[in-house]
XYZ file of C-alpha atoms in Angstrom:
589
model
C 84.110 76.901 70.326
C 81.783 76.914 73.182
C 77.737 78.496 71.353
C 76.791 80.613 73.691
C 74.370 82.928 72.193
C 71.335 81.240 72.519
C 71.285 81.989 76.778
C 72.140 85.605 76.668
C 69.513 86.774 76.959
C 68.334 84.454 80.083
C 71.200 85.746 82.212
C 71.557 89.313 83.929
C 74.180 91.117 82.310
C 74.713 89.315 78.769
C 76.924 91.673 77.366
C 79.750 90.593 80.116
C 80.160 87.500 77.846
C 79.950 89.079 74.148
C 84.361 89.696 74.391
C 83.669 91.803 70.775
C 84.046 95.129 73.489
C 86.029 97.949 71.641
C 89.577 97.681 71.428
C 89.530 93.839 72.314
C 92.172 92.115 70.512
C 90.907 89.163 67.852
C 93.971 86.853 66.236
C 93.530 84.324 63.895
C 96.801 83.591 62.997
C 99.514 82.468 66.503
C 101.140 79.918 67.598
C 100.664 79.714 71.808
C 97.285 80.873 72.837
C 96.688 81.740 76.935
C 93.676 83.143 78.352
C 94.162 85.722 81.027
C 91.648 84.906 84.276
C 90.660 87.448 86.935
C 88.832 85.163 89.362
C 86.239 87.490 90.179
C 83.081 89.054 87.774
C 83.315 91.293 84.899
C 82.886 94.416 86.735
C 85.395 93.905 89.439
C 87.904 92.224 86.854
C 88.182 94.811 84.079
C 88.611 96.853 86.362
C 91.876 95.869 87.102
C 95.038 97.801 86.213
C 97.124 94.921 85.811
C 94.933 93.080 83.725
C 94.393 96.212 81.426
C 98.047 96.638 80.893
C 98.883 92.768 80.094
C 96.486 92.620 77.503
C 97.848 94.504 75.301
C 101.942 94.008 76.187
C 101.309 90.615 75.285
C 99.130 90.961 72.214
C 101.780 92.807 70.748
C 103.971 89.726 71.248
C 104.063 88.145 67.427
C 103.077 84.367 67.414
C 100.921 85.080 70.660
C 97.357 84.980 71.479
C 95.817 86.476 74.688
C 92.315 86.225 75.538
C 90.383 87.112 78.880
C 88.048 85.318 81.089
C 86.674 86.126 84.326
C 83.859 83.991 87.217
C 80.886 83.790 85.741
C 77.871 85.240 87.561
C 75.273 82.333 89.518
C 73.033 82.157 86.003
C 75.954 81.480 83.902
C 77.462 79.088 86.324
C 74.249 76.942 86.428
C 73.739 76.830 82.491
C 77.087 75.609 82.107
C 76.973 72.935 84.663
C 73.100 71.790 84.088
C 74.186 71.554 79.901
C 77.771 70.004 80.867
C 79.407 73.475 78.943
C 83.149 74.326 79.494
C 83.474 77.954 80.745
C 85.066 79.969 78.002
C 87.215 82.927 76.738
C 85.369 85.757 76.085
C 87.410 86.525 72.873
C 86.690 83.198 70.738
C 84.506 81.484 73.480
C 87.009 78.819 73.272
C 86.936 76.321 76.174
C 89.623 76.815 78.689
C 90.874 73.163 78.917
C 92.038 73.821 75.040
C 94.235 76.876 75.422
C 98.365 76.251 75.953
C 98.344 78.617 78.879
C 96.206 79.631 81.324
C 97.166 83.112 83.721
C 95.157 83.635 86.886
C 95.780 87.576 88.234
C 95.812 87.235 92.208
C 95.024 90.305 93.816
C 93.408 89.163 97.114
C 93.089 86.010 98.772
C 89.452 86.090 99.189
C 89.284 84.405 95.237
C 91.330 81.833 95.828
C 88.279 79.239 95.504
C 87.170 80.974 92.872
C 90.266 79.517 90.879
C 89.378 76.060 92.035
C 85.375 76.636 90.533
C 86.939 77.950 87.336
C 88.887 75.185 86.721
C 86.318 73.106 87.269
C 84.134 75.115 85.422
C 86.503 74.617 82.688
C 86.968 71.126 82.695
C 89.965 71.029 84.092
C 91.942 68.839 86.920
C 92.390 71.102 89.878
C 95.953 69.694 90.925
C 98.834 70.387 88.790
C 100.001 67.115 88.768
C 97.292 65.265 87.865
C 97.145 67.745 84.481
C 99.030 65.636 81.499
C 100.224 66.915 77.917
C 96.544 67.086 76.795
C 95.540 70.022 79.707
C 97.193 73.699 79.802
C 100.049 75.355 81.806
C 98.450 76.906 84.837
C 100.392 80.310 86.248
C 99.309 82.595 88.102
C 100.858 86.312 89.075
C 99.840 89.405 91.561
C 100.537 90.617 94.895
C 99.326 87.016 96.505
C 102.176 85.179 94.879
C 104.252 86.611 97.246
C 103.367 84.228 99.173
C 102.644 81.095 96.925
C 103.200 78.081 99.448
C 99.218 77.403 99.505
C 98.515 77.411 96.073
C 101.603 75.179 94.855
C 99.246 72.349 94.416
C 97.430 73.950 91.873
C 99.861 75.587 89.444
C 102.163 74.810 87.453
C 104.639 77.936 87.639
C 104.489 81.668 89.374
C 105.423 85.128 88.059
C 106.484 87.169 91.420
C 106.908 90.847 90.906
C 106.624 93.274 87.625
C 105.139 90.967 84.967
C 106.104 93.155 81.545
C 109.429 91.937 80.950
C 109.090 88.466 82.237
C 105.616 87.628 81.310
C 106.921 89.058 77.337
C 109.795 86.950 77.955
C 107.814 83.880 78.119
C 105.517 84.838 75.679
C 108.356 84.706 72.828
C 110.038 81.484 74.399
C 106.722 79.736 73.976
C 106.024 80.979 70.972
C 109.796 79.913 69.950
C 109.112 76.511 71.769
C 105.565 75.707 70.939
C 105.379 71.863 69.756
C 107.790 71.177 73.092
C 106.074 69.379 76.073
C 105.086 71.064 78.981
C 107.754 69.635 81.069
C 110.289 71.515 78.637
C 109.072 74.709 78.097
C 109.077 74.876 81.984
C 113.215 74.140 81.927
C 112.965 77.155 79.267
C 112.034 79.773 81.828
C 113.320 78.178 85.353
C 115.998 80.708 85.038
C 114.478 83.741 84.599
C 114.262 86.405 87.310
C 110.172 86.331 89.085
C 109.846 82.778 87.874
C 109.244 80.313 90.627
C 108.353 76.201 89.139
C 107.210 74.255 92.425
C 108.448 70.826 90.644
C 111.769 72.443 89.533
C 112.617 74.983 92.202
C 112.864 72.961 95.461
C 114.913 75.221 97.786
C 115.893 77.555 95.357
C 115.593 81.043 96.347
C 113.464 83.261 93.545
C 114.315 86.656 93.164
C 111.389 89.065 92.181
C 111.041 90.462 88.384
C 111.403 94.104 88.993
C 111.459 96.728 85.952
C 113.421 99.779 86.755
C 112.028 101.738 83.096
C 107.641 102.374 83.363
C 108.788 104.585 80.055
C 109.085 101.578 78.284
C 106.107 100.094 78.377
C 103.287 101.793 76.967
C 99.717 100.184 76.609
C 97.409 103.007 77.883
C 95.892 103.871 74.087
C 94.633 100.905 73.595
C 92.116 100.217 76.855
C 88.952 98.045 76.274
C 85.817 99.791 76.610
C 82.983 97.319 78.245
C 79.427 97.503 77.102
C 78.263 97.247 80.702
C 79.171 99.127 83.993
C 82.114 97.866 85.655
C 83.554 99.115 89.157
C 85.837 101.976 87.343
C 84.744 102.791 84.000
C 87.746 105.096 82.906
C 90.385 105.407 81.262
C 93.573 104.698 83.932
C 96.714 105.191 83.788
C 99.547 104.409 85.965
C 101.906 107.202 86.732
C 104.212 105.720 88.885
C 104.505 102.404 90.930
C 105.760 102.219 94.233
C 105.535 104.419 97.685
C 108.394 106.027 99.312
C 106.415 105.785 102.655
C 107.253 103.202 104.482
C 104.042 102.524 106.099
C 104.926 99.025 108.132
C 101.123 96.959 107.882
C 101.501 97.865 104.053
C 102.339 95.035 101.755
C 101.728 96.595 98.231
C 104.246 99.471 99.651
C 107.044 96.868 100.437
C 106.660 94.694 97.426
C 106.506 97.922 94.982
C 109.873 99.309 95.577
C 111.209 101.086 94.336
C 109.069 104.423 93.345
C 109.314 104.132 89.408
C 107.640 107.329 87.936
C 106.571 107.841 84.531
C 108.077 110.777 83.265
C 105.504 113.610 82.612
C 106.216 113.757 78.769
C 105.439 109.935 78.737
C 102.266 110.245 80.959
C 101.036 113.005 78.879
C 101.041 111.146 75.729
C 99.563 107.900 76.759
C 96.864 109.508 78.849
C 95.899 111.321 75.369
C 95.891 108.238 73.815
C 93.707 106.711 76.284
C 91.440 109.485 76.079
C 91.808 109.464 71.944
C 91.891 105.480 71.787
C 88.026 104.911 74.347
C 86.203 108.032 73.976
C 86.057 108.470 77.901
C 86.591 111.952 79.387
C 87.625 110.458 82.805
C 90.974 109.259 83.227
C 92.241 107.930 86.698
C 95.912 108.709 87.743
C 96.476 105.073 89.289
C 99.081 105.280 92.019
C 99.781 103.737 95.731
C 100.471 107.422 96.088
C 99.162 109.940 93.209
C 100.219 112.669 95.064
C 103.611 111.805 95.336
C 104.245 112.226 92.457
C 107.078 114.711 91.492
C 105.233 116.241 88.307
C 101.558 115.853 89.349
C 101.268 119.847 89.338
C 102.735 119.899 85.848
C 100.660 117.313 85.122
C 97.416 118.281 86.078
C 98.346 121.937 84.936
C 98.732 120.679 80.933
C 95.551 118.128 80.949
C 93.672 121.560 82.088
C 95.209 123.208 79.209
C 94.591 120.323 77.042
C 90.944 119.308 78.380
C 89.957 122.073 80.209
C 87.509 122.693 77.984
C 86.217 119.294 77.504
C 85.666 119.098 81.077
C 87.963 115.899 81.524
C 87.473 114.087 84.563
C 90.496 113.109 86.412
C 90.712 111.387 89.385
C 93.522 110.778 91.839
C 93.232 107.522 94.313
C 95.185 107.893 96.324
C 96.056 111.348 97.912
C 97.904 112.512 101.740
C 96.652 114.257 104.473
C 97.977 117.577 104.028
C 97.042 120.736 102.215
C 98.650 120.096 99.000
C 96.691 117.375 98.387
C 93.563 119.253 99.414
C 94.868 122.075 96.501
C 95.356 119.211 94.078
C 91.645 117.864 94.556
C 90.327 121.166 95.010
C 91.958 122.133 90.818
C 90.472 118.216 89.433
C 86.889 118.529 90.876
C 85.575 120.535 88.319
C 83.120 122.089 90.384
C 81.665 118.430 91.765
C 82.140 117.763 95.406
C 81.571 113.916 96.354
C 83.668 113.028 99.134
C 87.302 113.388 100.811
C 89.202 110.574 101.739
C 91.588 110.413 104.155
C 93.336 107.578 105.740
C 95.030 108.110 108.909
C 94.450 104.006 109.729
C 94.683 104.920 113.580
C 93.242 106.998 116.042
C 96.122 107.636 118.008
C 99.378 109.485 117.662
C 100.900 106.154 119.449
C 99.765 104.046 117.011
C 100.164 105.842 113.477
C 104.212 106.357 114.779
C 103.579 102.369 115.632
C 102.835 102.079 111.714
C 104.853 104.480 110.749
C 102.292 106.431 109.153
C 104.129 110.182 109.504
C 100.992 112.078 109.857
C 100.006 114.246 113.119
C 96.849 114.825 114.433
C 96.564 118.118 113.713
C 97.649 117.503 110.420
C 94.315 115.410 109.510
C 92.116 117.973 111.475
C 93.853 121.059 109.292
C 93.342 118.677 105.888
C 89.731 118.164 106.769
C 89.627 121.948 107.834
C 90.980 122.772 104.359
C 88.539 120.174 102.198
C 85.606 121.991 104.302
C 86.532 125.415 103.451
C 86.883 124.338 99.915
C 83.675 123.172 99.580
C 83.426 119.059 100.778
C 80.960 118.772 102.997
C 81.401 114.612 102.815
C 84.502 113.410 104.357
C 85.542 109.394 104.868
C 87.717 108.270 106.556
C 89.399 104.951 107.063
C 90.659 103.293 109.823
C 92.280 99.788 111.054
C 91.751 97.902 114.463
C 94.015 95.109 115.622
C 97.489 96.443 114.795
C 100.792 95.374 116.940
C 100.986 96.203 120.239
C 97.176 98.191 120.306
C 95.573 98.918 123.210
C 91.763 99.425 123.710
C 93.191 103.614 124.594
C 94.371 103.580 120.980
C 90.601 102.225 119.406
C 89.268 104.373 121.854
C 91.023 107.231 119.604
C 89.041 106.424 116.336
C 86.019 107.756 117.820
C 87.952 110.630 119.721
C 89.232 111.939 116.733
C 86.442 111.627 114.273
C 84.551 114.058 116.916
C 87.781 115.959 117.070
C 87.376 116.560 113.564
C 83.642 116.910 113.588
C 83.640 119.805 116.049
C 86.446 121.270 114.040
C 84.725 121.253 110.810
C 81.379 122.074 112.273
C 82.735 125.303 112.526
C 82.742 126.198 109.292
C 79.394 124.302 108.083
C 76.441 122.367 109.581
C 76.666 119.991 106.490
C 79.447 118.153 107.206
C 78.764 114.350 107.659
C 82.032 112.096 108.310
C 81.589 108.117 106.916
C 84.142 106.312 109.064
C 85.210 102.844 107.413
C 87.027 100.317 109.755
C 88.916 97.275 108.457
C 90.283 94.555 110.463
C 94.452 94.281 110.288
C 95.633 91.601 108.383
C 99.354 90.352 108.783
C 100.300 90.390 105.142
C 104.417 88.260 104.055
C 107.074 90.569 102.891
C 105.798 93.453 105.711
C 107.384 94.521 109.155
C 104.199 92.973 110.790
C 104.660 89.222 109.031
C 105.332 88.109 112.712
C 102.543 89.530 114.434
C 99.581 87.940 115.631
C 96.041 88.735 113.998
C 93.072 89.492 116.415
C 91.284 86.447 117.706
C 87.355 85.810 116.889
C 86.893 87.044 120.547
C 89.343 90.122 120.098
C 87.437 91.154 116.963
C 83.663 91.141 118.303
C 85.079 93.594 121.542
C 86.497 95.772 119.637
C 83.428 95.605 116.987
C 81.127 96.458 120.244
C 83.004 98.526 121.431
C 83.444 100.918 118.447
C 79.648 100.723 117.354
C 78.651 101.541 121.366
C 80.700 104.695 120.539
C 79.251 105.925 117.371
C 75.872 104.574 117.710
C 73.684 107.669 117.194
C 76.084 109.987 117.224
C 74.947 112.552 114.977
C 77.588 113.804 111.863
C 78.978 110.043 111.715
C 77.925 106.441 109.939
C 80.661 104.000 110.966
C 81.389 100.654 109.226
C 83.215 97.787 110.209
C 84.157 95.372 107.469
C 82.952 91.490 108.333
C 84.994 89.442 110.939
C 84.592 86.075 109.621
C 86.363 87.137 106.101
C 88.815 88.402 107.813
C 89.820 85.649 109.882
C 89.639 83.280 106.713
C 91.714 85.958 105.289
C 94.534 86.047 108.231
C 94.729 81.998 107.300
C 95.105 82.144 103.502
C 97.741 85.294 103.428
C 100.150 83.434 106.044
C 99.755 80.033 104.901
C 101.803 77.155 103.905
C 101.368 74.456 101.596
C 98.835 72.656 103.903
C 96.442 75.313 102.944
C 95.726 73.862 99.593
C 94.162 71.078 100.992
C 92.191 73.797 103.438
C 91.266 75.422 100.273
C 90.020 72.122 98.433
C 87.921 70.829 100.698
C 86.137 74.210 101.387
C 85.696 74.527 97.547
C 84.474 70.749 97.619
C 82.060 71.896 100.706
C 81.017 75.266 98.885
C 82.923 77.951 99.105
C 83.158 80.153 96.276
C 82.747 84.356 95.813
C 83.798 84.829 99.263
C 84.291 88.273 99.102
C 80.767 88.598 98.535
C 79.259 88.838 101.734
C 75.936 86.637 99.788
C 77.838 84.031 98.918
C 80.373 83.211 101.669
C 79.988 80.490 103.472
C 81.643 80.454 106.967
C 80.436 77.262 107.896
C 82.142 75.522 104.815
C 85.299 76.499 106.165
C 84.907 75.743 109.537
C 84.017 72.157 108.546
C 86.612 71.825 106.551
C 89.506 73.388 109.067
C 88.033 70.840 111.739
C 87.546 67.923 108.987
C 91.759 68.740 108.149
C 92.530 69.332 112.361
C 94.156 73.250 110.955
C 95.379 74.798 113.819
C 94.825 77.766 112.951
C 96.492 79.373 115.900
C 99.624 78.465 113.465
C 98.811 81.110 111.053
C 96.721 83.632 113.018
C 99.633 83.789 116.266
C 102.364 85.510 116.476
C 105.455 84.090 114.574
C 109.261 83.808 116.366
C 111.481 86.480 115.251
C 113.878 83.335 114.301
C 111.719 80.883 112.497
C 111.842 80.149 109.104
C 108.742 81.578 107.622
C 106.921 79.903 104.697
C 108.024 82.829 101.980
C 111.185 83.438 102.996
C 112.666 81.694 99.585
C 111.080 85.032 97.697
C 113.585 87.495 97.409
C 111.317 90.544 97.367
C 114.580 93.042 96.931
C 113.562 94.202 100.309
C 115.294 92.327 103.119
C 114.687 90.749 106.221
C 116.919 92.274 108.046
C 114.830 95.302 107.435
C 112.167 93.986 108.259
C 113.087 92.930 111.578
C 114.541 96.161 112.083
C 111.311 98.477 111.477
C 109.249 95.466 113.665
C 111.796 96.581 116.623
C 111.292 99.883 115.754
C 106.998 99.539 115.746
C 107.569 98.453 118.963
C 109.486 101.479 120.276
C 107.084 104.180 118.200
C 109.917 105.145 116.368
C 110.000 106.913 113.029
C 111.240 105.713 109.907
C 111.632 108.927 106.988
C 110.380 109.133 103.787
C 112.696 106.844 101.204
C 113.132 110.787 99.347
C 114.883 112.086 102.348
C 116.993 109.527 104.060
C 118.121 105.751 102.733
C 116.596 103.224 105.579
C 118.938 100.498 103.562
C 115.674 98.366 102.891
C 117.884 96.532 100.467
C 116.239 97.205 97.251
C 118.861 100.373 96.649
C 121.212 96.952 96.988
C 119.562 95.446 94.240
C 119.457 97.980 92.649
C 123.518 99.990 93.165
C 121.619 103.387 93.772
C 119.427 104.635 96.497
C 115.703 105.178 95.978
C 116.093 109.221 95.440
C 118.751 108.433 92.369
C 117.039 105.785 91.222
C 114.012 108.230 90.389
C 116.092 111.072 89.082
C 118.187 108.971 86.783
C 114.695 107.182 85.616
C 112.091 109.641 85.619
């Protein structure tokens, strides 16, 4: 065990590194230990829903240990190198290098050196095959396995889609398997649906885990509480998973299908035992879509009942632009206004029916109307530049319709300030827009001008615009193939690390290393063929390319696509699955 103790107190935020938070599982007594990694800091990482719900699904599993580790912040990073110290597991500060398994939870690829700095960090080799008996399993699991082609050099097997069953699955044949090599517990799972083995899978095509029960798993109860702030300190609780939308830039909406709701019964109880089992009184509703949700009035009607009188917090993430959703913030807020969030991600009517968004213009001027009258005065909005087949008309529209909504709301009171937050599109694998190009370097800093020329000074508004050179490391790392790994090394080697942290990244790491390795990156930034074979294709997402081809076509003319609830668009998961999406949820709700 690594002896930490002595340099708490010389580093900003000790108790990140105590692992003795409430409700953190301790076991003495198993037979296969793995530490579960979120390569980012405490506060980001616990905040995770993922990470929160594996935790405990697989401490439940008997024989099996699971402890957590995260990046260490700059301080902790130096002690450990300058006193040759193997980062550690926060549970039993054991060094990484001596667990069985290691688990990295990718959620964006921005951290994808950080996984390189932990392993070194931990001792370990940063290739997979230069890792023998004596070094762990390295996995990894999240929405950027989808695409796992430029980390294949590093790991030693994926889990692609849902990890409950499969990850519990593993858990026991390990646990069954334990004194077997490496090599052979790998054979053990090669078969089993989500699991892709670079060294055993060659042209194999890996179909995605998918649970079709959320009843079945229940975790919420038994949430750590930190010592220290972290990004969402709350109790959250995932109502359903999935989006019926269709919204074509929108990974997380593809690789989630179906919609899987939680029925209200079952999202009652565990959201009391969250409440009962931390001590918070904020709970989040975690959902791509909260307000989707067939039984959210039900459900926020009996937590009033319940904790009306506590004054519960609840929050909803994710809501739509209409006045429902205005009704369903306006009964939660319990009499605090912050802000309203809406996300329209275009300007123009041509382009949100070019994403598929299904939301008018005077829709989002009526929301904001309605959060106004209720009582927001803050309203933020967000908004993407660089989509297929946009026009300098259509990022024109941003501004037009912030000051359409402005004047609107203006109306009713002189308070109203709008916060307009503009990302950069990102072609993501598994979406309608995998073929299209991302915007150039050049592309980027005229729009950028452009957009702040329009809002500069203009008095109601604040406009951001998230950083371009992240983004085009971004474009690179999401479409990538297995050259990327050695992209990814090198910039490690050259000192990249945290680059999601506008501090730490270093842009001129990667250039050197993308001219050092000759990357064109044209390859992964352009536009793709409709016909090529495309590095993930061998992931069977359950939604299929032919559908994905189809709503591209249909981008292209501005035509619709309806909701999953009220017409079948034969994305092929209701193949997968022998019932269409709407079934699906009534037969499993």
């Amino acid at each position: 065990m690594i002896s930490v103790e002595k340099y708490l107190l010389t580093v900003d935020k000790p108790a990140q590194y105590l692992g003795n938070e409430f409700n953190s599982v301790h076991k003495d007594d198993y037979k296969i230990d793995m530490c579960l990694i979120f390569p980012d800091v405490y506060e980001i990482g616990m905040s995770a829903v993922g990470l929160r719900i594996l935790y405990f699904l697989l401490n439940k599993v008997e024989g099996f240990s699971l402890e957590r580790c995260f990046s260490p912040m700059e301080d902790m990073e130096t002690i450990l190198r300058e006193n040759n110290l193997s980062l550690f597991s926060l549970e039993s500060k054991k060094p990484l290098k001596n667990f069985k398994v290691l688990g990295f939870s990718l959620s964006y690829e921005l951290s994808f050196t950080n996984i390189l700095n932990i392993l070194e960090l931990g001792q370990i080799p940063l290739r997979a095959k230069e890792r023998g008996e004596e070094y762990p399993l390295v996995m990894a699991g999240g929405t950027c396995v989808f695409n796992p082609k430029p980390l294949e050099a590093f790991f030693d097997y994926f889990v692609i889609g849902d990890g409950e069953g499969v990850m519990e699955e593993i858990a026991k044949i390990f646990v069954a398997n334990s004194e077997k090599s490496k090599r052979e517990k790998l054979e053990l799972i090669k078969d089993l649906d989500g699991v892709y083995i670079p060294v055993l899978h060659k042209d194999k095509t890996i179909r995605r885990s998918i649970i079709t029960d959320l009843n079945a798993y229940d975790y919420a109860g038994e949430q750590i509480v930190p010592y220290t702030d972290i990004v969402h300190d709350r109790a959250v609780v995932e109502i359903q998973r999935g989006c019926t939308r269709g919204c074509r830039f929108c990974q997380a909406g593809m690789i989630y299908r179906p919609v899987r709701e939680r029925s209200l019964e079952e999202n009652l109880e565990i959201i009391g035992k969250a409440l009962e089992g931390t001590g918070y009184n904020e709970v989040s509703l975690s959902s791509l879509s909260s307000s989707d949700y067939s039984q959210i009035g039900p459900l926020l009607e009996r937590l009033q009942e319940k904790y009306g009188k506590d004054k519960l917090s609840i929050q909803l993430p994710s809501l739509r632009m209409n006045s429902h959703s205005v009704n369903i913030a306006r009964s939660i807020e319990g009499g605090r206004k912050t802000s309203f969030t809406f996300a329209p991600e275009a300007g123009s009517q041509r382009m949100r029916d070019i994403i598929n968004k299904g939301v008018t213009e005077k829709e989002i001027i009526n929301t904001a109307i309605s959060a106004v009258e209720a009582g927001w005065h803050s309203l933020k909005f967000y908004f993407m530049i660089g989509l297929p087949f946009e026009t300098m008309e259509d990022v024109k529209g941003i501004h037009e319709l912030v000051s359409k909504v402005l004047e609107e709301t203006k109306k009713i009171s002189g308070r109203v300030m709008i916060r307009v937050s503009i990302s950069n599109f990102i072609p993501k694998a598994h979406t309608p827009f995998q073929w299209a190009k991302q915007m150039s370097k050049e592309e980027m800093e005229e729009k950028h001008k452009f957009l702040k020329d329009l809002f500069y000074n203009k008095k109601g508004t604040s406009a951001k615009i998230h950083h371009m050179e992240t983004s085009y490391l971004e474009g690179i790392l999401a479409r990538g193939d297995e050259k990327i790994s050695d992209l990814i090394e090198l910039a490690f080697r050259k000192g990249a690390k945290m680059d999601s942290w506008t501090e730490y990244f270093k842009p001129q790491a990667w250039a050197e290393a993308i001219e050092e390795l000759g990357i064109d990156t044209e390859k992964y930034l352009g536009a793709r063929s409709l016909e090529e074979k495309l590095p993930w294709d061998f992931i069977d997402s359950g939604v299929s390319k032919d559908f994905y081809l189809s709503e591209y076509k249909k981008a292209e003319e501005q035509s619709l696509t309806e909701n999953c609830m009220d017409s079948c668009a034969n994305c092929g998961i209701n193949t997968r699955l022998q019932a269409n999406c709407k079934d699906f949820i009534k037969k499993n709700s």
